[in-house]
PDB file of C-alpha atoms in Angstrom:
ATOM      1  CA  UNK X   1      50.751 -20.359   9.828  1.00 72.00           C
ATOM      2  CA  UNK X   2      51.571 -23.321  12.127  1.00 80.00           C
ATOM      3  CA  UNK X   3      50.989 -27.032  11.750  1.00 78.00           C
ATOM      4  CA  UNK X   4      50.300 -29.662  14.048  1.00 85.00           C
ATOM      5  CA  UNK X   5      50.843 -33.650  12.642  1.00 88.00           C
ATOM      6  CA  UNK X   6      48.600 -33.316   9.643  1.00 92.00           C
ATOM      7  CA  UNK X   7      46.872 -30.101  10.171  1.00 90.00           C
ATOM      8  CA  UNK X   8      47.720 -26.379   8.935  1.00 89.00           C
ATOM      9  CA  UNK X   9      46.807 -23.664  11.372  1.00 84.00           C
ATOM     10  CA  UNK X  10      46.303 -20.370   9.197  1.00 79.00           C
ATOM     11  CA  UNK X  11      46.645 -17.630  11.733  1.00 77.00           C
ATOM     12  CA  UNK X  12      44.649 -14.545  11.605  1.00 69.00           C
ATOM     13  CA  UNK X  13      46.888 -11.361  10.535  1.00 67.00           C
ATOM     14  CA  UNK X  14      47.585  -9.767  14.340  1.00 63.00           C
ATOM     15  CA  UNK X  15      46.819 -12.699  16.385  1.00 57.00           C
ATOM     16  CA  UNK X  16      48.320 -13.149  19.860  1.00 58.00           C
ATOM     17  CA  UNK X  17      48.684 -16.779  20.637  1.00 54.00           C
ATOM     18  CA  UNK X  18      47.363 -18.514  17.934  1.00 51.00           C
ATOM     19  CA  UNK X  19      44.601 -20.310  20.203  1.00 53.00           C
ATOM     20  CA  UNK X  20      41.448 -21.226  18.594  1.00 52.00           C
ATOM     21  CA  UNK X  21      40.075 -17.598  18.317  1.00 57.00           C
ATOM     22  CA  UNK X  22      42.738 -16.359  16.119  1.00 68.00           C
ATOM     23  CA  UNK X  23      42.725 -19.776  14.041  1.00 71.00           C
ATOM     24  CA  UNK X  24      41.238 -18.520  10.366  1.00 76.00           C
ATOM     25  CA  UNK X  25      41.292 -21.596   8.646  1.00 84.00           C
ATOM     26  CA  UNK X  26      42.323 -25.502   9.503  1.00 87.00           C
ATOM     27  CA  UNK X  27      43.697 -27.199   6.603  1.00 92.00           C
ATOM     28  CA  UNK X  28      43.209 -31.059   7.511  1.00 95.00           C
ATOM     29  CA  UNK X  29      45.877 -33.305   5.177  1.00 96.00           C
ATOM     30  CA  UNK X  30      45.780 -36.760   3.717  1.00 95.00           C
ATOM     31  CA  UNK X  31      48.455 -38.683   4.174  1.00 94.00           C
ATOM     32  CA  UNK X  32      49.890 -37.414   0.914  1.00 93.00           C
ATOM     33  CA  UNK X  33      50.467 -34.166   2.287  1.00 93.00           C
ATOM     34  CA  UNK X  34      47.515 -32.993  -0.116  1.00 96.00           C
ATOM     35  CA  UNK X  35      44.324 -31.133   1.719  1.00 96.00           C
ATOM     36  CA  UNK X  36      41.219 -33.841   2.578  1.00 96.00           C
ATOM     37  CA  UNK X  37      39.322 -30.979   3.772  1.00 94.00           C
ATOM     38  CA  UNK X  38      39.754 -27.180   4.573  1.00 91.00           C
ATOM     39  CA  UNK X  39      37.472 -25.773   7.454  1.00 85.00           C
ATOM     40  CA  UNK X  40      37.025 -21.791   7.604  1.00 82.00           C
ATOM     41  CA  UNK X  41      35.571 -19.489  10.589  1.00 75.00           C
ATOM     42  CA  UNK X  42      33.236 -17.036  10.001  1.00 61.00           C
ATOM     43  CA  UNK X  43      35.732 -14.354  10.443  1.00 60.00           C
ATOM     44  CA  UNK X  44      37.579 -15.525   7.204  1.00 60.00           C
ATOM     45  CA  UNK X  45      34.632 -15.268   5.251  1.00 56.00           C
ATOM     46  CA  UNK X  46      33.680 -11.914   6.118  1.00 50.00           C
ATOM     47  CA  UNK X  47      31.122 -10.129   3.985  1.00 44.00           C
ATOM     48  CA  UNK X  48      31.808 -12.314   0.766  1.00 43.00           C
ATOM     49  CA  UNK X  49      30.015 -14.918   2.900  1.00 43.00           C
ATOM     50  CA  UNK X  50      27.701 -12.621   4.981  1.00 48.00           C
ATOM     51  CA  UNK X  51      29.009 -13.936   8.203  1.00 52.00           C
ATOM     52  CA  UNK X  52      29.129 -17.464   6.815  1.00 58.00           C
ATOM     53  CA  UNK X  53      31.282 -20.477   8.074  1.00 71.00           C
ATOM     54  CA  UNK X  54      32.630 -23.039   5.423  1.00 79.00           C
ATOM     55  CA  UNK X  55      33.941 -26.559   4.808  1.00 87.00           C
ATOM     56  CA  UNK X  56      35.352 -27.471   2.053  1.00 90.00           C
ATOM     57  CA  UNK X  57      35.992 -31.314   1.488  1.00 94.00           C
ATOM     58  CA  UNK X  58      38.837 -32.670  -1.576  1.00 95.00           C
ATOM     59  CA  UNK X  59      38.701 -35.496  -3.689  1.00 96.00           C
ATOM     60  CA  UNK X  60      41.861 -36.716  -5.474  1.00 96.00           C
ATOM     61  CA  UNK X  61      41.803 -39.306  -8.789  1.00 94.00           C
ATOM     62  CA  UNK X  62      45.127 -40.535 -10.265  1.00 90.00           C
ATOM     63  CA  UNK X  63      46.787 -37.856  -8.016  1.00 89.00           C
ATOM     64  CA  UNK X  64      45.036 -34.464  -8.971  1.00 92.00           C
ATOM     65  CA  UNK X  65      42.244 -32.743  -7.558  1.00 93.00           C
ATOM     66  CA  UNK X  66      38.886 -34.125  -9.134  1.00 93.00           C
ATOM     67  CA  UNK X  67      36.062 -33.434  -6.771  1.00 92.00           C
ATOM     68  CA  UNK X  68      35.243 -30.305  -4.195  1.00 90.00           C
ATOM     69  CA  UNK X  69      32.078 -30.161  -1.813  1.00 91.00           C
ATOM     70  CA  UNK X  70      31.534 -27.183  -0.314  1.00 85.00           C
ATOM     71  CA  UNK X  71      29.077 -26.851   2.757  1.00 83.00           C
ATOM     72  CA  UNK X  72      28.353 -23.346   3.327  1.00 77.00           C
ATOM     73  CA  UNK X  73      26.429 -22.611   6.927  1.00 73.00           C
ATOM     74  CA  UNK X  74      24.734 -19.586   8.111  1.00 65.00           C
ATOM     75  CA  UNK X  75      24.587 -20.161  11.437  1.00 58.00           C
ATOM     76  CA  UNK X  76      26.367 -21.010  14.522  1.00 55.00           C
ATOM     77  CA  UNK X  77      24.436 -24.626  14.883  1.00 56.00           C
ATOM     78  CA  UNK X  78      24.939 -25.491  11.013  1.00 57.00           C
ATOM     79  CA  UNK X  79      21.744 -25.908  10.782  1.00 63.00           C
ATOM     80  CA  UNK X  80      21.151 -24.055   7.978  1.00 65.00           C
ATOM     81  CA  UNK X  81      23.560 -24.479   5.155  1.00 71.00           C
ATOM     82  CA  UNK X  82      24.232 -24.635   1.541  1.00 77.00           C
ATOM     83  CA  UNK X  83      26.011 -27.296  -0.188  1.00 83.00           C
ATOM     84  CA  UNK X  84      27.622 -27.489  -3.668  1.00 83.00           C
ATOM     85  CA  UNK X  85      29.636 -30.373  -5.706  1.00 86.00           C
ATOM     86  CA  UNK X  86      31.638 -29.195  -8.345  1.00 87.00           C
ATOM     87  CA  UNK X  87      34.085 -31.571 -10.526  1.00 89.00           C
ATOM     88  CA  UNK X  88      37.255 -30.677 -12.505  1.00 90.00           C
ATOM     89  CA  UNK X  89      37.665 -31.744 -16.052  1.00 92.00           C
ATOM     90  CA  UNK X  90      41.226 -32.158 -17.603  1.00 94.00           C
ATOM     91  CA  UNK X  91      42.242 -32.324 -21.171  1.00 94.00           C
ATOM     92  CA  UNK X  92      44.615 -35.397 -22.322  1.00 95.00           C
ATOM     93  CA  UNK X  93      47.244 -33.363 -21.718  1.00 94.00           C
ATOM     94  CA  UNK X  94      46.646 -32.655 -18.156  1.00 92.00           C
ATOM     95  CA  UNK X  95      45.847 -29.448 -18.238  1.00 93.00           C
ATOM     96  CA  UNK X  96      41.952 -28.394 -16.395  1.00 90.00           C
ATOM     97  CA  UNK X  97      39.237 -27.629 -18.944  1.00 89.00           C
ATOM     98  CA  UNK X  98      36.185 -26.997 -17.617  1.00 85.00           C
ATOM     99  CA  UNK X  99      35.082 -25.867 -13.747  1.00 83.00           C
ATOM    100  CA  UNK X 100      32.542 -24.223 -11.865  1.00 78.00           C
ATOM    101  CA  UNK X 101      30.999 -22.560 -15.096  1.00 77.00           C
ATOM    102  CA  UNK X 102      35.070 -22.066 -16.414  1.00 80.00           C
ATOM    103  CA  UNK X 103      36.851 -23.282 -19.513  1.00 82.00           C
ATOM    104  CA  UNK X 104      40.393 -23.043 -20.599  1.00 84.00           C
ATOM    105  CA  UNK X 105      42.412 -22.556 -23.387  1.00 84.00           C
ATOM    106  CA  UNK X 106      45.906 -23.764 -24.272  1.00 87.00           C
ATOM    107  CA  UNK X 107      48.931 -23.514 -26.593  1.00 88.00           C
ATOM    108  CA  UNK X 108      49.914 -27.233 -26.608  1.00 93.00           C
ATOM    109  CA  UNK X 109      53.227 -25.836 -28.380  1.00 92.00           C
ATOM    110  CA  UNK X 110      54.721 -24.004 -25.161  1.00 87.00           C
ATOM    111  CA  UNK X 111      55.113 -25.622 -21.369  1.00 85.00           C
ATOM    112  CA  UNK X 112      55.682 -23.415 -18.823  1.00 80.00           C
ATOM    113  CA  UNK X 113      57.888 -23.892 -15.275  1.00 76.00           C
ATOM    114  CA  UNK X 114      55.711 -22.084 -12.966  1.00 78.00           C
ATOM    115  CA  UNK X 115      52.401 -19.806 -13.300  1.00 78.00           C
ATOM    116  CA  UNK X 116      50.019 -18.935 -11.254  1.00 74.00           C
ATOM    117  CA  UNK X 117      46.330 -17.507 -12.670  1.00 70.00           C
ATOM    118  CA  UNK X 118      43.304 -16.664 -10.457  1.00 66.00           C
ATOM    119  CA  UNK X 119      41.375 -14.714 -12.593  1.00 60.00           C
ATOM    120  CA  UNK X 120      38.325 -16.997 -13.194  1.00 60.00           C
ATOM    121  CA  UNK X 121      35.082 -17.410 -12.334  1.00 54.00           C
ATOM    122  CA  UNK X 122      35.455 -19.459  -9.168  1.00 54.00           C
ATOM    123  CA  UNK X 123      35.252 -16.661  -6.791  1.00 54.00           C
ATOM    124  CA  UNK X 124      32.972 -17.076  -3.790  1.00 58.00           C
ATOM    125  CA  UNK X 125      34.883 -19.750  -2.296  1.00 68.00           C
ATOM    126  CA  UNK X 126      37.504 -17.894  -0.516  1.00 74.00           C
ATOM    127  CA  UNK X 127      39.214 -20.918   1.125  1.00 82.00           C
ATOM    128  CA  UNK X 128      39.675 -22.697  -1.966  1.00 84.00           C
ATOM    129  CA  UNK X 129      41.973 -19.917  -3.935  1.00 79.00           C
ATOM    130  CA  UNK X 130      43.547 -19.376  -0.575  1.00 81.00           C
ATOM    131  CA  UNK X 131      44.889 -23.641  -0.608  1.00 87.00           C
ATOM    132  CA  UNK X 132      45.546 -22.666  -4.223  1.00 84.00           C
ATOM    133  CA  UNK X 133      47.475 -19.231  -4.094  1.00 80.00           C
ATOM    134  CA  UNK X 134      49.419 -21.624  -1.061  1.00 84.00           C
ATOM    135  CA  UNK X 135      50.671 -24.145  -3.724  1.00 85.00           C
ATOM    136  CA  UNK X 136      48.327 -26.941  -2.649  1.00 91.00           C
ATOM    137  CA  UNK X 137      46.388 -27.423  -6.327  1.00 89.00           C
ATOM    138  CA  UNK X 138      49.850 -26.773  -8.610  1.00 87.00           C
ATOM    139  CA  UNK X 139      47.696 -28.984 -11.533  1.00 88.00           C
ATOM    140  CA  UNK X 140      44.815 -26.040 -11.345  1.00 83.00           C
ATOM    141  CA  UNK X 141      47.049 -22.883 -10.704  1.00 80.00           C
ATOM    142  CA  UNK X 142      50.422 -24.105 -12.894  1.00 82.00           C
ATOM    143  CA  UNK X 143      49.002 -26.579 -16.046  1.00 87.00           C
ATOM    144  CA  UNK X 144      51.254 -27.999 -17.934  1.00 88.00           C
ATOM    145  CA  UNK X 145      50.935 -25.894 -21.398  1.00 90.00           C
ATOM    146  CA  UNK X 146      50.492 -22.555 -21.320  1.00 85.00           C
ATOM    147  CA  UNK X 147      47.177 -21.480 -20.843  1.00 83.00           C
ATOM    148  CA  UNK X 148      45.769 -18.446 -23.338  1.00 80.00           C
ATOM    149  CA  UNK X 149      42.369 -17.982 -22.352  1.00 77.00           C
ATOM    150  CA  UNK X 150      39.761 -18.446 -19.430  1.00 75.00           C
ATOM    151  CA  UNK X 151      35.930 -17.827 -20.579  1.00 73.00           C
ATOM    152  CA  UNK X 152      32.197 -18.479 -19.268  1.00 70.00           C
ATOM    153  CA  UNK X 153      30.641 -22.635 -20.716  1.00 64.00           C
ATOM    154  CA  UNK X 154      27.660 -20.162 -21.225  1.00 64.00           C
ATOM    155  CA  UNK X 155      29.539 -18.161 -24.326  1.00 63.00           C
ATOM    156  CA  UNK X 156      30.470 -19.296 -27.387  1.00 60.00           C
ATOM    157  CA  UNK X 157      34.389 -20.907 -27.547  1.00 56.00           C
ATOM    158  CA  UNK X 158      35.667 -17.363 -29.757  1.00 56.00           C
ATOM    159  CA  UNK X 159      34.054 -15.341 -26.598  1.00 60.00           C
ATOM    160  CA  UNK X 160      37.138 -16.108 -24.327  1.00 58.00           C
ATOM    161  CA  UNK X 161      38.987 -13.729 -22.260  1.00 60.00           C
ATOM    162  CA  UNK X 162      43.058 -14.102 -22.784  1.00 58.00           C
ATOM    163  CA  UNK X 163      45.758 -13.910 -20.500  1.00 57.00           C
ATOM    164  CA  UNK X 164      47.121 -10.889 -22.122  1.00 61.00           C
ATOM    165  CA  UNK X 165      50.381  -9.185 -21.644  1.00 70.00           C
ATOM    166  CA  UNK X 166      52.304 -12.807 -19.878  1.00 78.00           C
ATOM    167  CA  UNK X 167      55.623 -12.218 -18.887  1.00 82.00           C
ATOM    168  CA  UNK X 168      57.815 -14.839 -18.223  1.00 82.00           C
ATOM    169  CA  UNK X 169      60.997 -14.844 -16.379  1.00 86.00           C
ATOM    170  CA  UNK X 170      64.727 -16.822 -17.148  1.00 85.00           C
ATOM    171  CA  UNK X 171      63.755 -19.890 -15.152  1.00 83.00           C
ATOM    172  CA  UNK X 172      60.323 -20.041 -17.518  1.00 80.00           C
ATOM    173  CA  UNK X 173      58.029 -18.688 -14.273  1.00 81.00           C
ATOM    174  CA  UNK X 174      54.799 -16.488 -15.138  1.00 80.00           C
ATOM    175  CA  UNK X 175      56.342 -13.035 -13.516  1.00 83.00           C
ATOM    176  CA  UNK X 176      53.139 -10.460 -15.033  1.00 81.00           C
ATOM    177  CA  UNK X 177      50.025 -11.270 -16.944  1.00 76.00           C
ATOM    178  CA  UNK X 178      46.869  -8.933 -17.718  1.00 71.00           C
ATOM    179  CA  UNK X 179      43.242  -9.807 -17.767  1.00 61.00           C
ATOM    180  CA  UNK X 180      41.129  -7.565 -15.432  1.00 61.00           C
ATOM    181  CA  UNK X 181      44.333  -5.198 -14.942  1.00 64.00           C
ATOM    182  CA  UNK X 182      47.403  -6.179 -14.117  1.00 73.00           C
ATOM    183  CA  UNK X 183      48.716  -8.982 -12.069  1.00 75.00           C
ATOM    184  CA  UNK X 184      52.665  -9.378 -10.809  1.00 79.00           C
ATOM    185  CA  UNK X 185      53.912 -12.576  -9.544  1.00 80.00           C
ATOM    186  CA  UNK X 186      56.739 -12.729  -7.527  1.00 80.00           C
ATOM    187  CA  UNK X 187      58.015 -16.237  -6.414  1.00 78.00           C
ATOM    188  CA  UNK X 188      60.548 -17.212  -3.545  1.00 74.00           C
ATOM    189  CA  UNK X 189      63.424 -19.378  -4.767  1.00 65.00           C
TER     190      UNK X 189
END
């Protein structure tokens, strides 16, 4: 990773000289220091996007992520592309409720210092978990209460899956949680 003023250079994983070739993703920031838009080759995308280029663009309201657009070309000349909106829904608490065909669960009695959960149904949009997994969308990946339960909008509330088996550490971090196998966090201090 290198930066330059207000953009993020992700390097690819054996690159030389980090010129423009070996540049996997550009991660453009507003002056918050928050991502305005994320821009990623085709060799990121690999086979999840069948040789696919993608731009993903960030909207912000009262200082958490809202809004994404994602433009999704299949050719050299974006000419032919692909374009979804998608809008994040928080409860009064804060914590995200509903997104991209996702909705959340809670216990409003426990907060939690740290935790980081992936296992949704917003996959296909490789760049985005990447900003996430990076720390750039802490209100999606660490809510505020402790979240108990991802599901599908399309099943009934009961039909959700749970974060089984979360492990916390001293410090109140999400170390190990279980929902399609097992997942370890490890966090630098």
């Amino acid at each position: 990773m290198k930066s330059k003023g207000r953009v993020v250079y992700l390097i690819r994983n054996g690159a030389t000289d980090g010129g423009p070739a070996d540049t996997a993703v550009r991660v453009y920031l507003n002056s918050e220091g928050r991502p305005d838009s994320c821009i990623a080759n085709t060799d990121f995308i690999g086979d999840a996007g069948q040789g696919a280029a993608e731009d993903d663009y960030f909207y912000y309201k009262d200082n958490r992520f809202y809004v994404i657009k994602e433009v999704l070309s299949y050719d050299d000349f974006k000419t032919n592309y692909y374009t979804r909106t998608d809008t994040m829904k928080y409860d009064s608490h804060g914590n995200p409720l509903a997104f991209r065909g996702n909705t959340y669960a809670y216990d409003y009695s426990k907060t939690v210092t740290l935790q980081f959960l992936c296992d949704d149904y917003t996959g296909g949009d490789d760049p985005f978990y990447l900003l996430q997994y990076l720390g750039y969308f802490p209100e999606l990946t660490s809510p505020v209460n402790l979240r108990t339960g991802v599901g599908d909008i399309t099943l009934p509330p009961g039909d959700m899956f749970g974060e089984f088996g979360q492990q916390f550490d001293k410090e109140g971090r999400l170390i190990k949680y279980g929902l399609h196998g097992w997942n370890t966090i490890t966090w630098n201090k």
